Coordinates of C-alpha atoms in Angstrom, one line a residue:
Chain T
M1 CA 5.6 9.2 144.9
S2 CA 4.9 6.3 147.2
L3 CA 3.1 6.6 150.3
D4 CA 3.9 2.8 150.9
R5 CA 7.5 2.9 150.0
E6 CA 7.8 6.4 152.4
L7 CA 6.0 5.0 155.3
R8 CA 8.5 1.6 155.4
A9 CA 11.4 4.5 155.1
V10 CA 9.9 6.4 157.8
L11 CA 8.9 4.1 160.3
A12 CA 12.4 1.8 159.9
E13 CA 14.4 4.9 160.7
R14 CA 11.9 6.0 164.5
A15 CA 12.4 2.4 165.0
E16 CA 16.2 2.1 165.1
R17 CA 16.9 5.7 165.9
C18 CA 15.1 4.5 169.8
E19 CA 17.5 3.8 172.3
V20 CA 15.8 0.7 173.3
P21 CA 16.4 0.9 177.2
V22 CA 17.8 -2.5 179.2
P23 CA 15.1 -4.7 180.6
D24 CA 14.4 -4.9 183.8
F25 CA 14.2 -9.0 184.7
H26 CA 14.0 -7.9 188.7
A27 CA 10.9 -6.1 188.2
L28 CA 9.6 -8.1 185.4
R29 CA 9.5 -11.0 187.7
A30 CA 8.2 -9.1 190.7
G31 CA 5.9 -7.0 188.6
G32 CA 4.8 -11.0 187.0
M33 CA 4.6 -12.5 190.4
A34 CA 2.7 -9.5 191.6
R35 CA 0.1 -10.4 189.1
R36 CA -0.4 -14.1 189.6
R37 CA -0.9 -12.6 193.3
R38 CA -3.6 -10.2 192.2
H39 CA -5.3 -12.9 189.6
R40 CA -5.3 -15.7 192.5
R41 CA -7.7 -12.7 194.8
R42 CA -10.3 -11.6 192.1
S43 CA -10.3 -15.5 191.4
V44 CA -11.3 -16.0 194.9
V45 CA -12.8 -13.3 195.4
A46 CA -15.1 -14.0 192.1
A47 CA -15.4 -17.2 193.4
A48 CA -17.2 -15.6 196.8
A49 CA -19.1 -13.1 195.5
A50 CA -20.7 -15.7 192.4
A51 CA -21.3 -17.9 195.1
V52 CA -23.4 -14.5 197.6
V53 CA -25.1 -14.3 194.2
V54 CA -27.2 -17.4 194.1
A55 CA -27.9 -17.6 197.3
V56 CA -28.7 -13.9 197.8
G57 CA -30.0 -13.1 194.4
G58 CA -29.1 -11.4 191.7
L59 CA -31.7 -8.2 192.7
A60 CA -29.9 -7.9 196.6
A61 CA -26.5 -8.4 194.7
W62 CA -27.1 -5.6 192.3
Q63 CA -28.4 -3.5 195.4
A64 CA -25.8 -4.5 197.8
Q65 CA -23.2 -3.4 194.2
T66 CA -25.0 0.2 193.9
D67 CA -25.5 1.1 197.3
P68 CA -24.6 4.8 197.6
R69 CA -23.1 4.3 201.8
S70 CA -21.1 2.2 200.8
D71 CA -17.3 3.1 200.5
G72 CA -14.3 2.3 199.5
I73 CA -11.9 2.6 195.7
A74 CA -9.3 0.2 195.1
N75 CA -6.4 0.9 192.8
N76 CA -4.0 -1.6 190.3
E77 CA -0.7 -1.9 192.9
D78 CA 1.5 -1.2 190.4
R79 CA 0.3 2.5 189.3
T80 CA 3.5 4.2 187.4
E81 CA 3.6 8.3 186.8
T82 CA 5.2 8.5 183.1
Y83 CA 6.6 12.5 183.0
P84 CA 10.0 12.1 181.1
G85 CA 10.5 15.6 180.8
P86 CA 8.6 19.3 180.7
Y87 CA 5.1 18.8 179.2
V88 CA 4.9 20.9 176.1
S89 CA 1.5 22.2 175.6
P90 CA -0.1 22.1 172.0
P91 CA -2.0 26.5 171.5
L92 CA -5.4 26.3 173.0
Y93 CA -8.3 28.7 171.8
W94 CA -11.3 30.6 172.4
L95 CA -13.3 29.8 169.0
D96 CA -17.0 31.6 168.8
L97 CA -19.4 29.2 167.9
D98 CA -21.4 31.8 166.4
T99 CA -18.6 34.0 164.5
G100 CA -15.4 31.6 163.8
E101 CA -13.6 33.8 165.4
R102 CA -10.7 32.4 167.5
T103 CA -8.3 33.7 169.6
P104 CA -5.6 31.7 171.8
A105 CA -6.3 30.3 175.7
D106 CA -2.6 31.0 176.9
A107 CA -3.5 30.5 180.9
F108 CA -4.8 26.7 179.4
S109 CA -2.3 23.5 178.9
T110 CA -3.7 20.1 177.7
D111 CA -2.3 18.4 180.5
A112 CA -5.3 18.9 182.6
E113 CA -9.3 19.4 182.7
Y114 CA -11.5 21.7 182.4
S115 CA -15.3 22.3 182.9
F116 CA -16.1 25.5 183.1
S117 CA -19.7 26.5 185.3
P118 CA -23.1 27.2 184.1
D119 CA -23.0 30.4 184.0
G120 CA -19.4 30.6 183.0
T121 CA -17.7 32.1 185.1
R122 CA -15.3 29.9 186.7
V123 CA -13.6 26.6 186.0
A124 CA -12.8 23.0 187.7
C125 CA -8.9 22.0 186.6
S126 CA -7.9 18.6 186.9
G127 CA -4.3 17.9 186.6
H128 CA -1.8 20.9 186.2
C129 CA -3.4 23.4 186.6
F130 CA -2.4 27.1 185.7
G131 CA 0.9 26.9 187.1
N132 CA 0.0 24.4 189.9
T133 CA 0.1 20.7 190.8
G134 CA -2.9 18.8 192.4
P135 CA -5.3 16.9 191.7
L136 CA -8.8 19.5 191.3
Y137 CA -8.9 23.5 191.7
V138 CA -11.3 25.6 191.0
A139 CA -10.9 29.3 189.3
D140 CA -12.0 32.3 187.4
A141 CA -12.6 31.5 183.9
D142 CA -9.8 33.3 183.1
G143 CA -7.7 30.7 185.0
S144 CA -7.4 33.6 188.0
D145 CA -7.6 32.9 191.6
P146 CA -7.3 28.7 191.5
V147 CA -8.3 27.3 195.0
E148 CA -7.3 23.6 195.8
L149 CA -10.2 21.2 196.7
Q150 CA -9.3 18.0 198.9
V151 CA -10.0 14.8 196.4
P152 CA -10.8 12.2 198.3
S153 CA -7.8 9.5 197.9
G154 CA -8.6 6.1 196.9
V155 CA -7.9 2.4 199.0
D156 CA -6.9 0.0 196.7
N157 CA -7.2 -3.8 197.3
S158 CA -4.7 -4.3 200.0
G159 CA -5.4 -1.4 202.0
K160 CA -3.4 1.3 200.6
P161 CA -3.8 5.2 200.0
W162 CA -3.2 6.2 196.7
D163 CA -4.0 9.5 195.5
A164 CA -6.8 9.5 193.1
E165 CA -7.7 12.3 190.7
P166 CA -10.7 13.8 188.9
V167 CA -12.4 12.8 186.2
G168 CA -15.3 13.9 183.7
V169 CA -15.7 17.2 186.1
K170 CA -19.5 18.3 186.1
W171 CA -20.9 21.2 187.4
S172 CA -23.8 21.3 188.9
P173 CA -26.4 23.9 187.9
D174 CA -26.3 26.6 190.4
G175 CA -23.4 26.2 190.7
T176 CA -22.6 24.7 193.6
T177 CA -21.3 21.2 193.6
L178 CA -18.9 19.2 191.4
L179 CA -19.8 15.5 190.1
Y180 CA -17.1 13.8 188.9
T181 CA -15.7 10.1 189.0
L182 CA -12.1 9.0 190.4
T183 CA -9.3 7.2 188.5
T184 CA -6.1 6.0 189.2
G185 CA -4.8 6.5 185.7
G186 CA -1.8 3.8 186.0
P187 CA -1.3 1.2 183.3
G188 CA -3.2 -2.2 183.2
G189 CA -5.5 -3.8 186.5
S190 CA -9.2 -3.1 187.6
N191 CA -10.2 0.5 189.0
I192 CA -12.8 1.3 191.4
Q193 CA -14.1 4.6 190.4
D194 CA -17.2 6.1 192.4
L195 CA -19.6 8.4 191.5
V196 CA -18.3 11.6 194.1
L197 CA -19.9 15.0 194.8
H198 CA -17.9 17.4 195.9
D199 CA -19.0 20.9 197.6
I200 CA -16.9 23.9 196.5
A201 CA -18.0 26.2 199.3
S202 CA -17.3 23.5 202.1
D203 CA -14.5 21.1 200.5
E204 CA -16.7 18.8 202.2
T205 CA -17.0 15.4 199.2
G206 CA -19.1 11.8 200.2
P207 CA -19.8 9.6 197.3
L208 CA -22.8 9.1 195.6
V209 CA -22.5 6.2 193.7
D210 CA -20.5 2.9 194.9
F211 CA -19.8 1.1 191.0
G212 CA -18.3 -1.3 192.9
L213 CA -15.3 -4.0 191.7
Q214 CA -14.8 -4.4 187.5
D215 CA -17.0 -1.6 186.9
T216 CA -16.1 1.7 185.8
S217 CA -18.2 4.5 185.3
F218 CA -15.7 6.1 182.6
Y219 CA -14.7 3.6 180.5
G220 CA -16.9 2.7 177.6
L221 CA -19.2 4.4 176.9
G222 CA -19.3 5.3 181.0
G223 CA -19.9 8.6 181.6
F224 CA -23.2 11.2 183.8
D225 CA -25.3 14.5 183.6
F226 CA -27.0 17.1 186.4
S227 CA -30.1 16.6 185.8
P228 CA -31.6 21.1 184.8
D229 CA -33.0 21.4 188.3
G230 CA -29.8 19.3 189.9
G231 CA -32.0 16.8 191.7
S232 CA -30.7 13.9 190.3
V233 CA -27.8 12.4 188.7
L234 CA -27.7 10.3 185.3
Y235 CA -25.1 8.3 184.6
S236 CA -24.0 4.7 182.5
R237 CA -22.3 2.1 183.8
P238 CA -21.6 -0.8 182.2
R239 CA -24.6 -3.9 182.8
Q240 CA -21.8 -7.3 182.6
P241 CA -17.8 -6.6 184.3
A242 CA -16.1 -4.0 182.6
P243 CA -13.8 -4.9 179.4
C244 CA -10.6 -5.4 179.7
G245 CA -8.4 -4.6 176.2
E246 CA -6.0 -7.1 176.2
P247 CA -6.0 -11.4 175.4
D248 CA -5.3 -13.2 179.0
P249 CA -5.7 -17.5 178.3
V250 CA -6.1 -17.5 182.2
A251 CA -9.1 -15.1 182.3
P252 CA -10.9 -14.4 179.2
C253 CA -11.4 -10.4 179.7
S254 CA -15.0 -9.5 178.0
E255 CA -15.1 -8.2 174.1
R256 CA -18.1 -6.4 174.5
T257 CA -20.3 -4.7 177.8
D258 CA -23.4 -3.6 177.1
F259 CA -24.0 0.4 178.8
D260 CA -27.4 1.7 181.1
L261 CA -28.7 4.3 181.6
W262 CA -29.3 5.2 185.6
S263 CA -30.9 8.0 187.7
V264 CA -29.6 8.5 190.9
P265 CA -31.2 11.6 193.3
I266 CA -27.8 13.4 194.3
S267 CA -30.0 12.9 198.3
G268 CA -28.7 9.4 198.1
G269 CA -31.2 6.4 197.5
D270 CA -31.4 3.4 195.1
P271 CA -30.3 4.1 191.7
T272 CA -33.4 3.9 188.5
L273 CA -32.9 1.9 186.0
V274 CA -33.7 4.9 182.8
L275 CA -32.5 3.2 179.2
R276 CA -30.9 0.3 178.5
D277 CA -28.5 -0.1 176.1
A278 CA -27.1 3.3 176.4
G279 CA -24.2 5.1 177.6
V280 CA -22.5 8.8 177.8
P281 CA -26.2 10.2 178.4
G282 CA -26.5 14.6 179.2
Y283 CA -30.3 15.5 179.5
L284 CA -32.0 18.2 177.8
A285 CA -33.3 21.3 179.1
D286 CA -37.0 20.0 179.8
G287 CA -35.5 17.3 182.4
H288 CA -37.4 14.7 180.0
R289 CA -35.8 14.4 177.4
I290 CA -32.4 12.5 177.3
A291 CA -29.9 12.5 175.1
F292 CA -27.3 9.5 174.9
V293 CA -24.8 7.6 172.6
E294 CA -26.1 3.7 171.1
V295 CA -23.9 1.3 172.4
G296 CA -22.6 0.4 169.1
T297 CA -20.1 -2.8 167.9
H298 CA -18.1 -3.1 171.4
A299 CA -17.8 -1.6 174.3
W300 CA -15.1 0.8 173.5
N301 CA -18.2 2.0 170.1
G302 CA -19.9 4.5 170.4
G303 CA -23.0 3.9 167.7
S304 CA -25.2 7.4 166.4
L305 CA -25.8 10.1 169.0
S306 CA -29.4 9.7 170.0
I307 CA -32.5 10.8 171.6
A308 CA -35.1 9.8 174.1
A309 CA -38.1 10.2 175.7
N310 CA -41.1 8.0 176.7
G311 CA -39.3 4.9 175.9
V312 CA -39.6 6.4 172.0
R313 CA -35.4 6.8 170.3
R314 CA -34.1 8.6 167.4
T315 CA -31.2 8.8 165.9
L316 CA -30.1 12.9 165.3
F317 CA -26.0 12.3 164.6
E318 CA -24.4 9.8 162.9
P319 CA -20.8 10.4 164.0
L320 CA -17.5 9.5 161.9
G321 CA -16.1 7.9 164.2
V322 CA -16.1 6.0 167.3
V323 CA -17.3 8.5 170.3
W324 CA -15.6 8.8 173.5
E325 CA -17.3 11.9 175.1
M326 CA -20.7 14.3 174.8
S327 CA -21.7 17.4 176.6
M328 CA -24.5 19.1 176.3
S329 CA -24.0 23.1 176.2
P330 CA -25.0 25.1 178.9
D331 CA -28.7 26.0 177.5
R332 CA -28.5 22.0 177.0
S333 CA -29.9 23.7 173.4
Q334 CA -26.5 22.5 171.6
I335 CA -24.8 19.2 171.6
L336 CA -20.4 18.9 171.8
V337 CA -19.6 15.2 170.8
L338 CA -16.3 14.2 170.7
S339 CA -15.2 11.4 168.2
G340 CA -12.3 9.9 165.8
A341 CA -13.7 11.9 163.6
G342 CA -12.5 15.4 165.6
I343 CA -15.5 18.0 166.6
A344 CA -18.8 18.3 166.4
V345 CA -21.4 20.2 167.6
V346 CA -25.1 19.5 166.9
D347 CA -28.4 21.8 167.7
V348 CA -30.5 19.6 169.8
A349 CA -34.0 21.3 167.6
T350 CA -32.9 21.1 164.3
G351 CA -30.2 18.0 164.0
E352 CA -27.9 20.5 162.3
T353 CA -24.6 19.8 162.2
S354 CA -20.7 22.7 162.6
R355 CA -17.7 20.2 162.4
V356 CA -14.7 21.6 164.0
Y357 CA -11.2 20.9 163.2
G358 CA -9.1 19.8 166.5
N359 CA -10.0 16.6 169.0
S360 CA -10.5 18.6 172.3
A361 CA -12.7 20.9 173.2
A362 CA -15.2 21.9 176.4
W363 CA -18.0 24.4 176.3
A364 CA -17.3 27.7 177.8
G365 CA -20.6 29.7 177.4
D366 CA -23.4 28.2 175.0
D367 CA -21.6 29.8 171.9
R368 CA -17.9 29.2 173.2
L369 CA -15.4 26.7 172.8
L370 CA -12.4 26.2 174.6
M371 CA -10.6 23.4 172.6
G372 CA -7.2 22.3 171.0
C373 CA -5.6 19.8 168.9
V374 CA -3.4 17.2 170.4
P375 CA -1.2 14.8 168.5
Q376 CA -1.6 11.2 169.8
A377 CA -5.1 11.6 170.3
P378 CA -7.3 10.8 167.7
S379 CA -7.5 13.1 165.5
P380 CA -9.6 14.7 162.3
D381 CA -10.0 11.8 159.7
E382 CA -10.3 14.9 157.5
E383 CA -7.5 17.4 156.5
P384 CA -5.7 16.2 159.2
T385 CA -1.9 19.0 160.0
V386 CA 0.2 18.9 163.2
D387 CA 1.7 22.6 162.3
T388 CA -0.5 24.1 164.8
C389 CA -0.5 21.1 167.4
S390 CA 2.6 20.3 167.9
Chain R
M1 CA 15.9 -25.1 181.2
D2 CA 13.3 -24.2 183.8
A3 CA 10.7 -21.8 183.2
D4 CA 12.7 -18.6 184.7
E5 CA 15.8 -19.3 182.4
S6 CA 13.5 -20.0 179.6
F7 CA 11.3 -16.9 180.3
V8 CA 14.8 -15.1 180.8
A9 CA 16.1 -16.1 177.1
F10 CA 12.8 -15.4 175.8
V11 CA 13.2 -11.2 177.0
S12 CA 16.9 -11.0 175.7
A13 CA 16.2 -12.2 172.3
R14 CA 12.9 -10.1 171.6
W15 CA 13.0 -7.7 174.1
A16 CA 14.8 -4.8 171.6
R17 CA 12.6 -5.6 168.8
L18 CA 9.4 -6.0 170.5
Y19 CA 10.0 -2.7 172.3
R20 CA 10.8 -0.5 168.4
V21 CA 7.2 -2.0 168.4
A22 CA 5.8 -1.1 171.1
Y23 CA 7.8 2.8 170.2
L24 CA 6.1 3.1 167.4
L25 CA 2.7 1.9 168.5
T26 CA 2.8 4.9 171.0
A27 CA 3.9 7.2 168.7
E28 CA 7.7 7.5 170.0
D29 CA 6.6 8.1 174.0
A30 CA 9.5 6.1 175.2
A31 CA 8.3 6.1 178.7
G32 CA 5.4 5.0 177.1
A33 CA 6.4 2.4 175.4
E34 CA 8.4 0.2 178.1
D35 CA 5.3 0.8 180.2
L36 CA 4.1 -0.9 176.9
L37 CA 6.5 -3.8 176.8
Q38 CA 6.8 -3.7 180.2
G39 CA 3.3 -4.3 181.3
A40 CA 3.1 -7.3 178.8
M41 CA 5.7 -8.6 179.5
E42 CA 5.3 -9.2 183.4
K43 CA 1.5 -10.4 182.4
T44 CA 3.9 -12.8 180.0
Y45 CA 6.4 -14.0 183.1
A46 CA 2.5 -14.7 185.4
R47 CA 1.3 -17.5 182.6
W48 CA 4.5 -18.2 180.9
P49 CA 4.6 -21.9 182.3
R50 CA 1.3 -21.7 179.4
V51 CA 2.8 -19.1 177.2
C52 CA 5.9 -20.0 177.0
R53 CA 4.2 -24.0 175.3
M54 CA 2.5 -21.1 172.6
E55 CA 3.9 -21.8 168.8
A56 CA 4.9 -17.9 168.7
P57 CA 5.1 -16.2 172.2
E58 CA 6.3 -13.0 170.7
A59 CA 2.9 -13.0 168.9
Y60 CA 1.6 -13.1 172.1
V61 CA 3.2 -10.2 173.6
R62 CA 2.7 -8.2 170.5
K63 CA -1.0 -8.9 170.6
M64 CA -1.4 -7.8 174.8
M65 CA 0.6 -4.4 173.9
V66 CA -2.0 -3.8 170.4
N67 CA -4.9 -4.0 172.5
A68 CA -3.6 -2.0 175.2
V69 CA -2.9 0.7 172.8
I70 CA -6.1 0.8 170.7
S71 CA -8.0 0.0 174.3
A72 CA -6.2 2.8 176.1
R73 CA -9.5 3.7 178.8
R74 CA -11.0 6.4 177.1
R75 CA -9.7 9.4 177.8
P76 CA -12.2 12.5 178.6
G77 CA -12.0 16.0 176.7
W78 CA -7.6 17.2 176.0
R79 CA -6.3 15.2 179.2
L80 CA -4.3 14.2 176.0
E81 CA -0.9 14.5 177.2
W82 CA 1.8 14.1 174.5
L83 CA 4.7 14.4 176.8
R84 CA 8.1 15.1 175.1
D85 CA 12.0 15.2 176.6
V86 CA 12.1 17.5 174.0
V87 CA 10.0 20.8 172.3
P88 CA 8.9 19.1 169.2
E89 CA 10.1 18.8 166.0
R90 CA 9.1 21.5 163.9
P91 CA 8.0 19.5 160.1
S92 CA 8.9 21.9 157.0
P93 CA 7.0 21.8 153.6
A94 CA 8.9 19.2 151.4
E95 CA 11.5 21.0 149.0
E96 CA 11.3 18.7 146.7
S97 CA 8.4 18.0 144.9
G98 CA 7.5 14.8 144.2
V99 CA 9.3 13.6 148.0
V100 CA 7.3 13.2 150.9
D101 CA 9.3 15.4 153.9
H102 CA 9.7 12.6 156.7
A103 CA 9.7 15.1 159.3
L104 CA 6.3 16.4 157.8
L105 CA 5.3 12.3 157.4
W106 CA 6.2 11.4 161.0
P107 CA 4.1 12.8 162.9
L108 CA 1.0 13.0 160.9
V109 CA 1.1 9.1 161.7
C110 CA 1.5 10.0 164.8
A111 CA -1.9 12.2 165.3
L112 CA -3.8 9.2 163.5
P113 CA -6.2 7.4 165.6
E114 CA -4.5 4.2 168.1
R115 CA -6.4 1.7 165.9
Q116 CA -5.5 3.0 162.3
R117 CA -1.4 3.7 164.1
A118 CA -1.5 0.2 165.1
V119 CA -2.4 -1.0 161.9
V120 CA -0.1 1.2 159.9
V121 CA 2.9 0.3 162.1
L122 CA 1.4 -3.7 161.8
R123 CA 1.7 -3.6 158.0
Y124 CA 4.4 -1.3 157.3
Y125 CA 7.0 -2.5 160.0
E126 CA 5.9 -5.6 161.3
G127 CA 5.3 -6.2 157.1
F128 CA 1.9 -8.3 158.1
A129 CA -0.9 -9.6 156.0
D130 CA -4.6 -8.4 156.0
T131 CA -5.2 -11.6 157.7
E132 CA -2.8 -11.4 160.2
T133 CA -3.5 -7.8 161.2
A134 CA -7.2 -8.5 162.1
E135 CA -6.3 -11.4 163.8
M136 CA -4.1 -9.9 165.9
L137 CA -6.5 -6.7 166.6
G138 CA -9.8 -9.7 166.4
C139 CA -11.3 -8.3 163.7
S140 CA -12.2 -8.9 160.6
V141 CA -9.8 -8.3 157.4
G142 CA -12.7 -6.2 155.8
T143 CA -12.0 -3.6 159.1
V144 CA -8.3 -4.1 158.7
K145 CA -8.2 -3.1 155.0
S146 CA -10.9 -0.2 155.9
Q147 CA -8.6 1.2 158.9
L148 CA -5.3 0.9 156.3
H149 CA -7.7 3.2 153.5
D150 CA -8.9 5.4 156.1
A151 CA -5.2 6.2 157.2
M152 CA -3.6 6.7 154.0
R153 CA -6.4 9.3 153.4
A154 CA -5.4 11.1 156.3
L155 CA -1.8 11.0 156.0
R156 CA -2.1 12.1 152.4
R157 CA -4.7 15.2 153.1
G158 CA -2.1 15.6 156.3
L159 CA 0.7 16.3 154.0
G160 CA -1.7 19.3 152.3
G161 CA -3.0 20.4 156.0
A162 CA -5.7 23.1 157.6
Q163 CA -5.9 24.7 161.4
V164 CA -6.7 24.1 164.4
G165 CA -10.4 25.9 165.0
E166 CA -11.2 26.0 161.2
V167 CA -14.9 25.6 160.8
L168 CA -15.2 22.7 158.3
E169 CA -18.7 22.4 157.8
R170 CA -21.3 24.7 159.0

């Protein structure tokens, strides 16, 4: 068979099969004009900010940008929700890493994000959770008794509120507090994303770090984690303005942005630079060593998984594909790596690696994953199939 | 013809073709494809006085779409919705030896990482050479060849199959 020929045929078939919508010229003009205005406004803001930086000095500007007392979250103006119809979730499974046994996780769906508490008894869910639609729920580990939590709303550049969604939820070691960032999820534009602490019992929230305009906490190699004692948060943030994914002849975006690791006490205070040229961090059990992803060839591309202590870095694992997520097991003895090459579980002590077919996973215990395979997500480079993904 | 009229003429002439490219880039997500093209066209309109002087404004729009798909925000965990108007069709094994079942091949294309899928679409739908694809993606020709090689290998292996959750290597 000729795969080349068949690819040409199937792509042409699919393209011709689609119903082409009529362009909405009014919306195009309105959207274009809004973008033009936004760009001008950003240019003015950027010029003013540059002047401030020159006048006050880079250090003062940096401290102002990361002042945990500041608030205000903005998003792009043209956020749109696109839910064309009923969502059909591919199946998710509980996977026992010791035995390889796999059992269906029927209460869980891929249109939500899950994070299990360190003791494995509860789960935080954002998105469409257990039959509910809301920004954030905490439920028992099997999805029962979900309780809705109130997420702080964001504010865009013009002062309008929008419903923010929590992303990258992490539990404090004692299971009392959630840490997450906020995102608009809208197409294009830039977001402001803070690190937010959320007390579960009181349902009260407070900003931990305000990254300011352009910088984002979950783009590229952004990520965050509690320290094992729960006293501080380790996070990565871009050193330069966040990268843009599109060509712009008027104001070219940075193609590459380096990331550094910072630590901040959960009680507030000034962030401390911990490690340069690193992203997606996590503490090991001793609270001293740090697992992280080396900055790759550009801002969207994670390199190897490494461990650093006392300024010495050593490579633990070379992923086959681009890393987009890394998380520590509850006992912090293993690292879950999600990459373009699928799922890998790396033993911290030995570096031994298990590869699992799938592309979505979260820790649900020290040797247990909630995992699945979602089409349209980066899939494993090896042995992909669609029979249990669709 | 003023700038607005020339933009309308450009959109009218190129919309259908570019929508089909967006449709393939987004793995048959009709709403996502429309959003992708709409966003690219809005940006084009905002910069039309400059873009219209380019040799190929269509290439500019296409490049924006490709880069937007590839550089979409890194999505955490499995917050990777696959939205459909209807329940997806199930692939079935090819009955005739040596013939690729398109119902099996297409979902495999959809499951490719965005960059690999973009390379496949640009090569096999748009008919671009490696050099043109490299220019569009802002990478080297070698990277394009590598991406295409990986994609073809994945598609060939996909015609076999593995089980979700299967531990491939310990």
